[in-house]
Every structure is written in C-alpha cells, then in structure tokens.
XYZ file of N, CA and C in Angstrom:
396
model
N -182.263 51.843 10.380
C -183.073 50.834 9.738
C -182.150 49.753 9.171
N -182.552 48.535 9.315
C -181.757 47.429 8.796
C -182.670 46.421 8.121
N -182.081 45.676 7.195
C -182.834 44.651 6.487
C -181.902 43.503 6.150
N -182.378 42.292 6.407
C -181.610 41.091 6.105
C -182.039 40.543 4.749
N -181.065 40.371 3.872
C -181.301 39.755 2.571
C -180.708 38.353 2.599
N -181.475 37.391 2.115
C -181.011 36.006 2.076
C -179.753 35.886 1.214
N -179.672 36.711 0.179
C -178.488 36.759 -0.681
C -178.325 38.182 -1.189
N -177.103 38.633 -1.295
C -176.843 40.023 -1.675
C -177.412 40.375 -3.040
N -177.597 39.376 -3.924
C -178.136 39.650 -5.254
C -179.607 40.063 -5.211
N -180.261 39.905 -4.071
C -181.669 40.299 -3.932
C -181.845 41.803 -3.689
N -180.758 42.502 -3.432
C -180.855 43.939 -3.196
C -181.156 44.624 -4.521
N -182.220 45.420 -4.563
C -182.550 46.111 -5.819
C -181.385 46.980 -6.288
N -181.185 47.022 -7.579
C -180.077 47.796 -8.158
C -180.544 49.213 -8.486
N -180.901 49.926 -7.420
C -181.314 51.317 -7.566
C -180.509 52.162 -6.589
N -180.413 53.451 -6.882
C -179.695 54.346 -5.977
C -180.388 54.447 -4.624
N -181.699 54.303 -4.591
C -182.416 54.351 -3.313
C -182.108 53.139 -2.454
N -182.027 51.968 -3.070
C -181.770 50.738 -2.315
C -180.305 50.626 -1.909
N -179.415 51.116 -2.759
C -177.974 51.029 -2.473
C -177.307 52.350 -2.871
N -177.366 53.355 -1.993
C -176.839 54.681 -2.337
C -175.347 54.868 -2.052
N -174.631 53.798 -1.832
C -173.248 53.896 -1.373
C -172.275 53.936 -2.543
N -171.253 54.749 -2.384
C -170.332 55.023 -3.474
C -169.195 54.010 -3.587
N -168.651 53.573 -2.460
C -167.379 52.851 -2.493
C -167.476 51.332 -2.327
N -168.573 50.836 -1.824
C -168.662 49.402 -1.541
C -169.898 48.802 -2.183
N -169.739 47.586 -2.678
C -170.856 46.868 -3.288
C -171.465 45.921 -2.257
N -172.711 45.508 -2.485
C -173.301 44.517 -1.586
C -172.449 43.245 -1.482
N -171.885 42.823 -2.597
C -171.082 41.598 -2.603
C -169.885 41.708 -1.663
N -169.229 42.882 -1.625
C -168.061 43.081 -0.760
C -168.404 42.961 0.721
N -169.612 43.351 1.088
C -170.003 43.387 2.499
C -170.779 42.145 2.938
N -171.160 41.311 1.979
C -171.975 40.133 2.268
C -171.160 39.039 2.968
N -171.883 38.138 3.610
C -171.290 36.984 4.280
C -170.532 36.140 3.256
N -169.279 35.838 3.559
C -168.448 35.042 2.651
C -168.920 33.592 2.579
N -169.660 33.140 3.566
C -170.132 31.754 3.577
C -171.461 31.550 2.884
N -172.415 32.462 3.122
C -173.769 32.260 2.605
C -174.191 33.268 1.546
N -173.497 34.379 1.455
C -173.911 35.433 0.541
C -174.991 36.333 1.110
N -175.474 36.021 2.309
C -176.506 36.857 2.920
C -175.906 38.189 3.353
N -176.788 39.166 3.529
C -176.308 40.487 3.924
C -177.340 41.192 4.792
N -176.911 41.577 5.977
C -177.716 42.414 6.850
C -177.305 43.853 6.556
N -178.207 44.608 5.943
C -177.922 45.985 5.569
C -178.275 46.890 6.749
N -177.240 47.478 7.334
C -177.400 48.454 8.414
C -176.921 49.783 7.822
N -177.863 50.603 7.424
C -177.530 51.797 6.644
C -176.543 52.728 7.340
N -176.704 52.988 8.630
C -175.782 53.877 9.338
C -174.352 53.368 9.306
N -174.181 52.065 9.415
C -172.850 51.456 9.350
C -172.237 51.633 7.963
N -173.013 51.327 6.920
C -172.467 51.399 5.564
C -172.184 52.853 5.193
N -173.021 53.780 5.634
C -172.746 55.206 5.406
C -171.422 55.607 6.060
N -171.205 55.161 7.297
C -169.958 55.485 8.009
C -168.754 54.846 7.317
N -168.908 53.628 6.830
C -167.822 52.952 6.117
C -167.493 53.706 4.823
N -168.520 54.152 4.120
C -168.316 54.943 2.909
C -167.583 56.250 3.230
N -167.965 56.907 4.323
C -167.299 58.150 4.731
C -165.845 57.895 5.098
N -165.589 56.803 5.807
C -164.216 56.444 6.163
C -163.371 56.305 4.905
N -163.886 55.595 3.940
C -163.167 55.410 2.664
C -162.936 56.750 1.967
N -163.933 57.613 1.982
C -163.813 58.924 1.353
C -162.726 59.760 2.032
N -162.722 59.780 3.353
C -161.718 60.545 4.099
C -160.320 59.959 3.927
N -160.218 58.652 3.818
C -158.917 58.002 3.617
C -158.374 58.315 2.217
N -159.279 58.536 1.280
C -158.937 58.963 -0.072
C -158.059 57.961 -0.827
N -158.284 56.697 -0.541
C -157.581 55.625 -1.228
C -158.426 54.357 -1.074
N -158.417 53.478 -2.058
C -159.217 52.255 -1.927
C -158.849 51.451 -0.680
N -159.846 50.835 -0.078
C -159.619 49.901 1.027
C -160.390 48.622 0.714
N -159.828 47.514 1.141
C -160.483 46.232 0.892
C -161.097 45.707 2.174
N -162.253 45.119 2.016
C -162.972 44.540 3.141
C -162.710 43.033 3.143
N -162.021 42.562 4.181
C -161.781 41.118 4.311
C -163.036 40.397 4.782
N -163.776 41.033 5.682
C -164.982 40.431 6.239
C -165.851 41.542 6.789
N -167.146 41.463 6.523
C -168.079 42.409 7.131
C -169.209 41.584 7.747
N -170.392 41.570 7.138
C -171.475 40.783 7.734
C -171.125 39.298 7.706
N -171.465 38.615 8.804
C -171.341 37.150 8.869
C -172.652 36.583 9.387
N -173.175 35.589 8.698
C -174.341 34.884 9.220
C -173.904 34.186 10.513
N -174.834 33.920 11.418
C -174.448 33.218 12.648
C -173.720 31.897 12.376
N -174.167 31.159 11.364
C -173.518 29.883 11.037
C -172.078 30.104 10.557
N -171.890 31.033 9.639
C -170.547 31.290 9.114
C -169.635 31.840 10.215
N -170.176 32.695 11.054
C -169.388 33.234 12.160
C -168.866 32.103 13.040
N -169.721 31.133 13.340
C -169.300 29.989 14.159
C -168.244 29.159 13.423
N -168.430 28.969 12.128
C -167.484 28.167 11.337
C -166.087 28.792 11.290
N -166.002 30.126 11.307
C -164.693 30.780 11.255
C -164.131 31.073 12.645
N -164.825 30.605 13.685
C -164.337 30.792 15.048
C -164.585 32.180 15.611
N -165.559 32.899 15.052
C -165.894 34.228 15.552
C -166.540 34.165 16.925
N -166.444 35.254 17.637
C -167.055 35.353 18.954
C -168.571 35.170 18.844
N -169.192 34.483 19.804
C -170.654 34.369 19.789
C -171.350 35.735 19.820
N -170.678 36.748 20.355
C -171.246 38.101 20.417
C -170.654 39.022 19.342
N -170.117 38.446 18.295
C -169.442 39.198 17.233
C -170.324 40.299 16.650
N -169.741 41.469 16.478
C -170.439 42.579 15.827
C -170.651 42.288 14.339
N -169.879 41.382 13.778
C -170.079 40.997 12.381
C -171.494 40.439 12.186
N -171.991 39.703 13.159
C -173.342 39.133 13.066
C -174.406 40.218 13.140
N -174.065 41.368 13.700
C -175.014 42.470 13.844
C -174.968 43.422 12.659
N -174.052 43.151 11.726
C -173.982 43.943 10.509
C -173.322 45.295 10.657
N -172.570 45.494 11.753
C -171.937 46.807 11.930
C -170.447 46.703 12.227
N -169.793 45.734 11.574
C -168.353 45.544 11.749
C -167.713 45.240 10.400
N -166.450 45.628 10.291
C -165.686 45.314 9.086
C -164.230 45.068 9.457
N -163.643 44.101 8.810
C -162.209 43.862 8.903
C -161.605 44.419 7.621
N -160.766 45.440 7.777
C -160.198 46.165 6.652
C -158.753 45.730 6.451
N -158.447 45.263 5.247
C -157.091 44.839 4.930
C -156.123 46.009 5.013
N -154.957 45.783 5.636
C -153.989 46.871 5.811
C -152.658 46.605 5.126
N -152.544 45.506 4.404
C -151.294 45.233 3.701
C -151.078 46.351 2.681
N -149.961 47.054 2.818
C -149.658 48.168 1.930
C -150.423 49.436 2.243
N -151.124 49.474 3.370
C -151.921 50.643 3.762
C -151.353 51.248 5.039
N -151.715 52.480 5.312
C -151.294 53.180 6.516
C -152.322 52.926 7.623
N -152.066 51.898 8.424
C -153.030 51.511 9.466
C -153.256 52.635 10.470
N -152.226 53.411 10.769
C -152.375 54.526 11.716
C -153.307 55.588 11.149
N -153.197 55.849 9.861
C -154.072 56.847 9.235
C -155.522 56.376 9.266
N -155.765 55.112 8.968
C -157.125 54.569 9.014
C -157.674 54.683 10.435
N -156.870 54.317 11.418
C -157.311 54.415 12.819
C -157.604 55.858 13.198
N -156.731 56.790 12.809
C -156.923 58.215 13.134
C -158.216 58.755 12.518
N -158.456 58.400 11.278
C -159.678 58.862 10.611
C -160.903 58.300 11.317
N -160.882 57.011 11.630
C -162.015 56.394 12.319
C -162.251 57.065 13.672
N -161.185 57.351 14.390
C -161.305 57.998 15.694
C -161.860 59.415 15.551
N -161.376 60.152 14.573
C -161.833 61.523 14.342
C -163.306 61.553 13.930
N -163.732 60.589 13.128
C -165.124 60.512 12.695
C -166.063 60.271 13.865
N -165.602 59.483 14.843
C -166.465 59.097 15.949
C -167.376 57.950 15.552
N -167.888 57.252 16.538
C -168.811 56.155 16.287
C -168.154 54.811 16.044
N -166.871 54.818 15.668
C -166.142 53.562 15.493
C -165.548 53.221 16.857
N -166.340 52.608 17.720
C -165.914 52.373 19.099
C -165.119 51.096 19.290
N -165.305 50.116 18.447
C -164.516 48.889 18.514
C -163.394 48.961 17.500
N -162.156 48.958 17.990
C -160.996 49.072 17.103
C -159.968 48.029 17.518
N -159.708 47.083 16.635
C -158.726 46.042 16.921
C -157.696 45.939 15.820
N -156.448 45.768 16.214
C -155.368 45.628 15.234
C -154.893 44.183 15.195
N -154.843 43.637 13.999
C -154.336 42.292 13.766
C -153.171 42.405 12.780
N -152.526 41.295 12.485
C -151.357 41.331 11.591
C -151.667 41.901 10.213
N -152.787 41.511 9.629
C -153.058 41.922 8.253
C -154.332 42.746 8.086
N -155.010 43.076 9.193
C -156.232 43.867 9.076
C -156.529 44.638 10.358
N -157.388 45.636 10.196
C -157.939 46.385 11.325
C -159.419 46.039 11.402
N -159.873 45.711 12.599
C -161.296 45.490 12.837
C -161.886 46.813 13.328
N -162.970 47.239 12.703
C -163.707 48.419 13.150
C -165.171 48.051 13.322
N -165.772 48.498 14.415
C -167.206 48.277 14.575
C -167.856 49.464 15.277
N -169.177 49.445 15.302
C -169.963 50.572 15.792
C -170.654 50.240 17.119
N -169.987 49.495 17.994
C -170.561 49.159 19.306
C -170.797 50.430 20.121
N -171.549 50.281 21.203
C -171.915 51.434 22.031
C -170.764 51.990 22.860
N -169.905 51.110 23.347
C -168.813 51.545 24.229
C -167.476 51.319 23.582
N -166.521 52.128 23.980
C -165.155 52.062 23.448
C -164.473 50.767 23.862
N -163.844 50.109 22.895
C -163.042 48.898 23.154
C -161.929 48.855 22.120
N -160.698 48.690 22.587
C -159.573 48.556 21.661
C -158.771 47.341 22.054
N -158.112 46.749 21.087
C -157.245 45.611 21.356
C -156.211 45.510 20.252
N -155.195 44.740 20.510
C -154.083 44.585 19.577
C -152.977 45.555 19.919
N -151.841 45.346 19.308
C -150.668 46.150 19.581
C -150.512 47.242 18.533
N -150.591 48.490 18.968
C -150.455 49.621 18.052
C -149.043 50.122 18.133
C-alpha cells in the first residue's frame, strides 16, 4: 500500500501512520517539494537494514517528485520517483557491510556504488553498477 502526501508534515503523528523506528518522514521526503510517497514495504525494509547495520545511516535522497527528479538530472525511470529507492551516505561507513546486509536481506535488487553514497532500490530484477 502506498500513499502520496503533498508535504511530509501532513502525515499523522501516530504509531499507526508512521510505525518506523529509524527514519522520519522528513528524512525520506523530496528535498525539492517536501512531498512524500509512502511505500510501506520499502520503509519497513529500510528500517530493517538500519537495524541489521546497527549504526546510524544518513539518507541523502529517497523520494523525489517527478519535477525535482528532473531538476537534479535523475533518470526519467528513476526508482526515487516510485518511492522505493534511497541513496545512503557512506562517508565514514562500511559500504561493503551495508551492501552485504542488503544482499542478505533480499529484495534490494538495485545496488549502485557512487563516490559518497550507495543507491539501493526495490526493483523487480537485479541490477548493479559502480565499482566495488
């Protein structure tokens, strides 16, 4: 189940509406508009990833509105627009450990390595890129 909020502040502040432990709506919202497409399975998996990693992780980018995605040069088919992708900052973090945990968990089929972040998404088919 998914729901698009015009702004992350519209999400009710209840455990039922936002049952996630490690990430706030603001962290996952579009950096350009503040909107947020809540895809519960994705956020649950992201919370589990953080729990298994057992150390804080920062989200550089998660949901992107179509307009913001275009403004930042994102792919027209970006998983960020679908609400099931996150770019996780890796400065000072063990990128191999994050990748291993995501792989062991399953479901993180899109895995890309960049200089300062790892892209993870929940696409249907396996795709990897970047130099490991």
